[in-house]
Amino acid sequence: MYRAPVDEIAFTLNHVTGMKQALEAGRYGDLSADLVDAILAEAGRFAAEEIVPLAKIGDEQGAVWKDGEVTMPKGWGDLYRAWCEGGWNGLAAPEEHGGQGLPMTLLVATQEMWNSASMAFALCPTLTQGAIEAVEAHASEELKQKYLEKLVSGEWNGTMNLTEPQAGSDLNALTARAERSEDGSYRIFGQKIFITFGEHDMTDNIVHLVLARLPDAPKGTKGISLFLVPKYLVNDDGSIGARNDVFCASIEHKLGIHASPTCTMIYGDGRFGEEKGAIGWLVGEENRGLACMFTMMNNARLAVGMQGVAIAEAAYQRALAYAQERRQGRAPGASSEGMSPIVEHPDVARMLLTMKAMTQASRAITYSCAHAIDMARLSEGDEARHWQERANLLTPLAKAFPTDIGVEAASLGVQVHGGMGFIEETGAAVLYRDARIAPIYEGTNGIQAIDLVMRKLPQSGGDHVRGFIKELRETAERVRGANMAELADTGNLLIESLDHLQETTDFLMSQTGEGAMEKALSGATPYLRLFALAAGSTLLAGGAVSASDAKMASLTRYLAENHLRETAGLRQAVIDGGESLKAAASLFAA
Amino acid sequence: MYRAPVDEIAFTLNHVTGMKQALEAGRYGDLSADLVDAILAEAGRFAAEEIVPLAKIGDEQGAVWKDGEVTMPKGWGDLYRAWCEGGWNGLAAPEEHGGQGLPMTLLVATQEMWNSASMAFALCPTLTQGAIEAVEAHASEELKQKYLEKLVSGEWNGTMNLTEPQAGSDLNALTARAERSEDGSYRIFGQKIFITFGEHDMTDNIVHLVLARLPDAPKGTKGISLFLVPKYLVNDDGSIGARNDVFCASIEHKLGIHASPTCTMIYGDGRFGEEKGAIGWLVGEENRGLACMFTMMNNARLAVGMQGVAIAEAAYQRALAYAQERRQGRAPGASSEGMSPIVEHPDVARMLLTMKAMTQASRAITYSCAHAIDMARLSEGDEARHWQERANLLTPLAKAFPTDIGVEAASLGVQVHGGMGFIEETGAAVLYRDARIAPIYEGTNGIQAIDLVMRKLPQSGGDHVRGFIKELRETAERVRGANMAELADTGNLLIESLDHLQETTDFLMSQTGEGAMEKALSGATPYLRLFALAAGSTLLAGGAVSASDAKMASLTRYLAENHLRETAGLRQAVIDGGESLKAAASLFAA
């Protein structure tokens, strides 16, 4: 069913993100455009031919828990190992540890494909990727030597253990504890919930990265340390040793991503030996765990954003195929005899175009974020700071907007199928179910909006965001001046939306004094959507002009004329809405 | 968990729809306001205390098919019979056949409650209600005597058999056939799909209303007749006779409403006897079946709209309760020590207010539609025509907008719960699953939009819709002139949205010549949403002023300042969007 959208991805890489120029300028070393194409083609093949056929059994059987062990759906272990053997797990990992050291832009392009094929499958490597980054950046040389190669090959997978029942988004409330041992290791105790792939039978070992508090740690988030806790201890020769004191007490019964085990993990209750406490090793410094965790979290947020893009793409492809096949009624101006394919009915075409345009706008934002991460890594000094700030700014946009679009597109995808969409066997409903988690995990989209307003707008005293908006304006002017009939009035509509972005940005940054924070927080969610709509549309239009791509121009015009003026309403919600929100919220005081 | 929102419903009945004035003017005979209150209170009690406790088992066990028979979840048969004994099934049915003859407004209020408690449960009586209306309006006296009383009591349930695999929305393509028998009955042959409660074990008999073609019928929709086909034939003394030649070949495995069996029905394959053909009786005239079916369909569309309201309300109540309980982080300006209930975080409050405000706007539209149906029935001549046209105009709005809101609110409801929302046991996810069918069945929301533009706007040469917009303007002026601080600038915002409604209505009605239909169809969906937003907000604000209800005024202001300017974007999509849609849709020609 799924075909990797290599044209759309290539368009985004080459004409939206600036990767093409960077490639041509030799910024990526000896990486060539041909190699990029070859990688994308092979990833697309693997996703479509190897993963897709096992996606359905994954949803139907799901991961199954029994006595602390989790059995994966039939065929998934082999699939995972074949995928690792293809070298996909280490695509962006350091070469010195067996990775391929390829850019983040390529990583997200492949992530998109894995997730379109099966979001549940793609989750395991996504978490491993985060673990690799944290260990690479913060762990001791000894830990790196012991764990990195296996994590990079995918022989072992990694997990992130933040959440506890009383501490979801708020890490202040974290209570898992760590005790120092004499040999320099630590003993970890506590319960963690919502641990993705915390237990399963696809790998020989599982490497947990766990946040916990030392006995003498300060209160709050400044007293949190990060520990590496393997399921099985690892001998000095790299072989698997004794079972560590951590186990999976249960997995959740979820709306979607059934084949991704969501585990409750118990550390240190003495189940596997006399002595209690899961043995762990410090990653980074004591009490500085949060900084280490953020290394994992930023890229994880982008990866979740890719899930949104991926689900939207998959939903679009399914809906389009159905709409081209299914015949009902006669479309206005239908040329053929008899019933028309429903794609010819304007309201069906509208749904499909909305899905496609929003998907492409999401791609523009996420891939631009990945490009900024690459450029930050490849640059130094002011240039590196510029790109790091760009990546920081785009991360909440790249996480929240595409995952909202994922839900909206999956919902439209069901709708295009009519009654068939509600039948599980059709394959549209599972996307609607899977999509729903992405706006929630890795920081809810509400938290992303707060991050955008409270932490990202103030970067460099506001200069960074102002510079970005200026760039967008220049692009919009270029679109307005371009001689492409397909764009019609798009340039002016972009500028209008960028005016809204400018006004709301100024409004949020100018809040001071009492109630300032509340006002900023009240407007954060509509502001994020406004930002993403204006930026995504502008990036897309700029790409269409650069590439002289008539089809993409036509799609962008559809987006601008049918959806972009949503920014007028969002602008109002940001600027005027806060007071009425506060007034009406008193309803809840009861 | 669920508490019937009797205050919100009473507000809508008394201050939005005009039911209060009609009651006071004696239009409803001896129905008193006290009786209305008593009925609503008892329905709320039954929904919360009797239905809610069985909703979860309904979702988990679902309806189970085996060898042509369908077993309902544990306890559902008793629940259904208790519900019927309460007289709820015949609430709006004619008194001469055992019903209570109460108004449609009360029926929809109770429908809302049943559906909030369990959409799957409420579906069975919804279909029976449609069957009662069709038989009452079109069947022979003999059929009425034989079937109506049992349908009204709920002892037997009714079904609607339209859809065939090749004929979903397009009844032209219908192929089920009927042959005349010598005794005046007919023999029915064919396959019907998506038949809600087509088979189950809660009643002694099932009365199918089936669309089929006679051998000499004209092609297209003018050759369709409606037949009553019971599962068991009924003897002259009213007792159950032989099994008829109809059976359930399978039920669907669906995303939601698991306890509502969605059946494939086979008519006339000779499974239960020598002679083939399910015995049926004509309802209405030969080849005029569609007109009879519309009798069922119009009110069924309103009933589905109530499902949207109901799911949105249920999702809101769950999310609010969770947000008042769950503590995370510190809200700005938090008064209490420690972590704040998340309802105090502005972005969570925003989600909850959006849910509540959109639910209340949906209520305003649906209950107004029900009131128009009542008034049409209670009036004569021009007045009756006026109210019938009002009901006709509001029906597509009442079906489509609330069901879209149902999906949006259920999605927000999951989001408010964070990670817990994705866990099935929490109870938010099932609403998200159930909600998704309502925009599809009884005519997709796209078809509702087409119906609105192509059939409802032209009523009385456009005078009816113009009159309605004029009424709304008067209400908005009243809101603007009202001395309620809680409303702030709401009046002006309403007028702005009504300007958009006016402009788009004029635009759609002025399309003539080549491509006119395509333009109208292209804009239909955004037009419907624009119409519903503007009308729903205005009706709500008018009610708040009439009732001097500060809380409702505050909620309306939130709606106006945060969501109403969406109409600016929708206006653009209707007026400018069609051309770009057509241009971009050429992408799909491949």
Short mmCIF file of N, CA and C in Angstrom, two decimals, chain A residues 319-389:
data_model
loop_
_atom_site.label_atom_id
_atom_site.label_comp_id
_atom_site.label_asym_id
_atom_site.label_seq_id
_atom_site.Cartn_x
_atom_site.Cartn_y
_atom_site.Cartn_z
N ALA A 319 -5.99 7.14 1.62
CA ALA A 319 -7.25 7.82 1.26
C ALA A 319 -7.28 8.11 -0.23
N LEU A 320 -6.15 8.55 -0.77
CA LEU A 320 -6.11 8.84 -2.21
C LEU A 320 -6.37 7.57 -3.03
N ALA A 321 -5.71 6.50 -2.65
CA ALA A 321 -5.89 5.25 -3.40
C ALA A 321 -7.36 4.83 -3.38
N TYR A 322 -7.97 4.93 -2.21
CA TYR A 322 -9.39 4.57 -2.11
C TYR A 322 -10.26 5.49 -2.96
N ALA A 323 -9.95 6.78 -2.89
CA ALA A 323 -10.78 7.76 -3.60
C ALA A 323 -10.64 7.64 -5.11
N GLN A 324 -9.53 7.13 -5.56
CA GLN A 324 -9.36 6.95 -7.01
C GLN A 324 -10.06 5.67 -7.49
N GLU A 325 -10.28 4.76 -6.58
CA GLU A 325 -10.88 3.46 -6.91
C GLU A 325 -12.40 3.49 -6.75
N ARG A 326 -12.83 4.00 -5.61
CA ARG A 326 -14.24 3.94 -5.23
C ARG A 326 -15.08 4.89 -6.10
N ARG A 327 -16.16 4.39 -6.64
CA ARG A 327 -17.04 5.22 -7.45
C ARG A 327 -18.38 5.41 -6.75
N GLN A 328 -18.83 6.66 -6.73
CA GLN A 328 -20.14 7.00 -6.16
C GLN A 328 -20.61 8.28 -6.81
N GLY A 329 -21.85 8.31 -7.23
CA GLY A 329 -22.44 9.54 -7.77
C GLY A 329 -21.72 10.03 -9.02
N ARG A 330 -22.15 11.19 -9.47
CA ARG A 330 -21.47 11.80 -10.62
C ARG A 330 -20.89 13.14 -10.20
N ALA A 331 -19.61 13.31 -10.46
CA ALA A 331 -18.95 14.56 -10.11
C ALA A 331 -19.38 15.64 -11.10
N PRO A 332 -19.39 16.92 -10.67
CA PRO A 332 -19.73 17.99 -11.61
C PRO A 332 -18.71 17.99 -12.75
N GLY A 333 -19.23 18.08 -13.97
CA GLY A 333 -18.34 18.11 -15.13
C GLY A 333 -17.61 16.80 -15.37
N ALA A 334 -18.17 15.69 -14.84
CA ALA A 334 -17.52 14.39 -15.02
C ALA A 334 -17.45 14.05 -16.50
N SER A 335 -16.30 13.59 -16.91
CA SER A 335 -16.14 13.28 -18.33
C SER A 335 -16.60 11.86 -18.64
N SER A 336 -16.28 10.93 -17.72
CA SER A 336 -16.58 9.54 -18.02
C SER A 336 -18.04 9.21 -17.74
N GLU A 337 -18.48 8.10 -18.30
CA GLU A 337 -19.84 7.62 -18.10
C GLU A 337 -19.99 7.06 -16.68
N GLY A 338 -21.22 6.98 -16.22
CA GLY A 338 -21.51 6.27 -14.98
C GLY A 338 -20.98 7.00 -13.75
N MET A 339 -20.81 6.24 -12.69
CA MET A 339 -20.39 6.84 -11.42
C MET A 339 -18.94 7.30 -11.50
N SER A 340 -18.66 8.39 -10.80
CA SER A 340 -17.31 8.97 -10.82
C SER A 340 -16.49 8.42 -9.67
N PRO A 341 -15.17 8.29 -9.87
CA PRO A 341 -14.32 8.04 -8.70
C PRO A 341 -14.51 9.20 -7.73
N ILE A 342 -14.62 8.90 -6.45
CA ILE A 342 -14.99 9.97 -5.52
C ILE A 342 -13.93 11.06 -5.44
N VAL A 343 -12.70 10.78 -5.88
CA VAL A 343 -11.68 11.83 -5.88
C VAL A 343 -12.11 13.01 -6.75
N GLU A 344 -13.03 12.77 -7.67
CA GLU A 344 -13.49 13.86 -8.54
C GLU A 344 -14.53 14.75 -7.88
N HIS A 345 -15.08 14.31 -6.76
CA HIS A 345 -16.02 15.17 -6.04
C HIS A 345 -15.23 16.25 -5.29
N PRO A 346 -15.60 17.51 -5.47
CA PRO A 346 -14.78 18.57 -4.87
C PRO A 346 -14.57 18.45 -3.37
N ASP A 347 -15.56 17.98 -2.64
CA ASP A 347 -15.36 17.93 -1.18
C ASP A 347 -14.38 16.83 -0.80
N VAL A 348 -14.31 15.78 -1.59
CA VAL A 348 -13.32 14.73 -1.34
C VAL A 348 -11.93 15.23 -1.73
N ALA A 349 -11.86 15.90 -2.89
CA ALA A 349 -10.58 16.48 -3.31
C ALA A 349 -10.08 17.47 -2.25
N ARG A 350 -11.01 18.21 -1.66
CA ARG A 350 -10.63 19.18 -0.61
C ARG A 350 -9.98 18.46 0.57
N MET A 351 -10.57 17.37 1.00
CA MET A 351 -9.99 16.64 2.14
C MET A 351 -8.60 16.15 1.78
N LEU A 352 -8.46 15.58 0.60
CA LEU A 352 -7.16 15.03 0.20
C LEU A 352 -6.11 16.12 0.06
N LEU A 353 -6.50 17.26 -0.50
CA LEU A 353 -5.54 18.35 -0.66
C LEU A 353 -5.13 18.92 0.69
N THR A 354 -6.09 19.02 1.59
CA THR A 354 -5.75 19.49 2.93
C THR A 354 -4.74 18.56 3.57
N MET A 355 -4.98 17.26 3.45
CA MET A 355 -4.04 16.29 4.01
C MET A 355 -2.66 16.47 3.38
N LYS A 356 -2.62 16.55 2.06
CA LYS A 356 -1.34 16.61 1.36
C LYS A 356 -0.60 17.91 1.66
N ALA A 357 -1.33 19.01 1.62
CA ALA A 357 -0.69 20.31 1.84
C ALA A 357 -0.17 20.44 3.26
N MET A 358 -0.97 20.00 4.22
CA MET A 358 -0.53 20.11 5.62
C MET A 358 0.64 19.16 5.89
N THR A 359 0.62 18.01 5.25
CA THR A 359 1.74 17.08 5.39
C THR A 359 3.02 17.72 4.86
N GLN A 360 2.90 18.36 3.71
CA GLN A 360 4.08 18.95 3.10
C GLN A 360 4.58 20.16 3.92
N ALA A 361 3.65 20.91 4.49
CA ALA A 361 4.07 22.02 5.36
C ALA A 361 4.77 21.48 6.61
N SER A 362 4.27 20.37 7.12
CA SER A 362 4.91 19.73 8.28
C SER A 362 6.31 19.25 7.93
N ARG A 363 6.43 18.70 6.73
CA ARG A 363 7.73 18.26 6.26
C ARG A 363 8.71 19.45 6.19
N ALA A 364 8.22 20.56 5.68
CA ALA A 364 9.08 21.74 5.56
C ALA A 364 9.64 22.13 6.92
N ILE A 365 8.81 22.09 7.94
CA ILE A 365 9.26 22.51 9.27
C ILE A 365 10.20 21.49 9.89
N THR A 366 9.83 20.22 9.84
CA THR A 366 10.65 19.19 10.50
C THR A 366 12.01 19.04 9.82
N TYR A 367 12.01 19.00 8.50
CA TYR A 367 13.29 18.84 7.81
C TYR A 367 14.17 20.08 7.98
N SER A 368 13.54 21.25 8.07
CA SER A 368 14.33 22.46 8.33
C SER A 368 14.96 22.40 9.72
N CYS A 369 14.23 21.84 10.66
CA CYS A 369 14.77 21.68 12.01
C CYS A 369 15.97 20.73 11.98
N ALA A 370 15.82 19.63 11.26
CA ALA A 370 16.93 18.67 11.15
C ALA A 370 18.14 19.32 10.49
N HIS A 371 17.89 20.10 9.45
CA HIS A 371 18.98 20.78 8.76
C HIS A 371 19.71 21.73 9.70
N ALA A 372 18.95 22.42 10.53
CA ALA A 372 19.58 23.33 11.49
C ALA A 372 20.46 22.56 12.47
N ILE A 373 19.99 21.39 12.90
CA ILE A 373 20.80 20.56 13.80
C ILE A 373 22.10 20.15 13.10
N ASP A 374 21.99 19.74 11.85
CA ASP A 374 23.20 19.39 11.08
C ASP A 374 24.16 20.57 10.99
N MET A 375 23.63 21.72 10.64
CA MET A 375 24.49 22.88 10.42
C MET A 375 25.16 23.31 11.72
N ALA A 376 24.42 23.20 12.82
CA ALA A 376 25.02 23.54 14.12
C ALA A 376 26.21 22.63 14.40
N ARG A 377 26.06 21.36 14.05
CA ARG A 377 27.13 20.39 14.29
C ARG A 377 28.32 20.65 13.37
N LEU A 378 28.03 21.14 12.16
CA LEU A 378 29.09 21.32 11.17
C LEU A 378 29.73 22.70 11.23
N SER A 379 29.20 23.58 12.08
CA SER A 379 29.71 24.96 12.12
C SER A 379 30.45 25.22 13.42
N GLU A 380 30.98 26.40 13.49
CA GLU A 380 31.65 26.83 14.72
C GLU A 380 31.26 28.27 15.03
N GLY A 381 31.51 28.66 16.27
CA GLY A 381 31.36 30.06 16.65
C GLY A 381 29.95 30.59 16.45
N ASP A 382 29.87 31.80 15.93
CA ASP A 382 28.58 32.45 15.75
C ASP A 382 27.66 31.66 14.83
N GLU A 383 28.26 31.08 13.81
CA GLU A 383 27.42 30.31 12.88
C GLU A 383 26.79 29.12 13.60
N ALA A 384 27.60 28.46 14.40
CA ALA A 384 27.06 27.31 15.15
C ALA A 384 25.97 27.78 16.10
N ARG A 385 26.21 28.92 16.74
CA ARG A 385 25.19 29.41 17.68
C ARG A 385 23.90 29.76 16.94
N HIS A 386 24.07 30.39 15.79
CA HIS A 386 22.89 30.73 14.99
C HIS A 386 22.08 29.47 14.67
N TRP A 387 22.75 28.44 14.20
CA TRP A 387 22.02 27.23 13.79
C TRP A 387 21.47 26.48 14.99
N GLN A 388 22.20 26.53 16.11
CA GLN A 388 21.67 25.87 17.30
C GLN A 388 20.39 26.57 17.76
N GLU A 389 20.42 27.90 17.70
CA GLU A 389 19.20 28.63 18.10
C GLU A 389 18.06 28.33 17.12
#
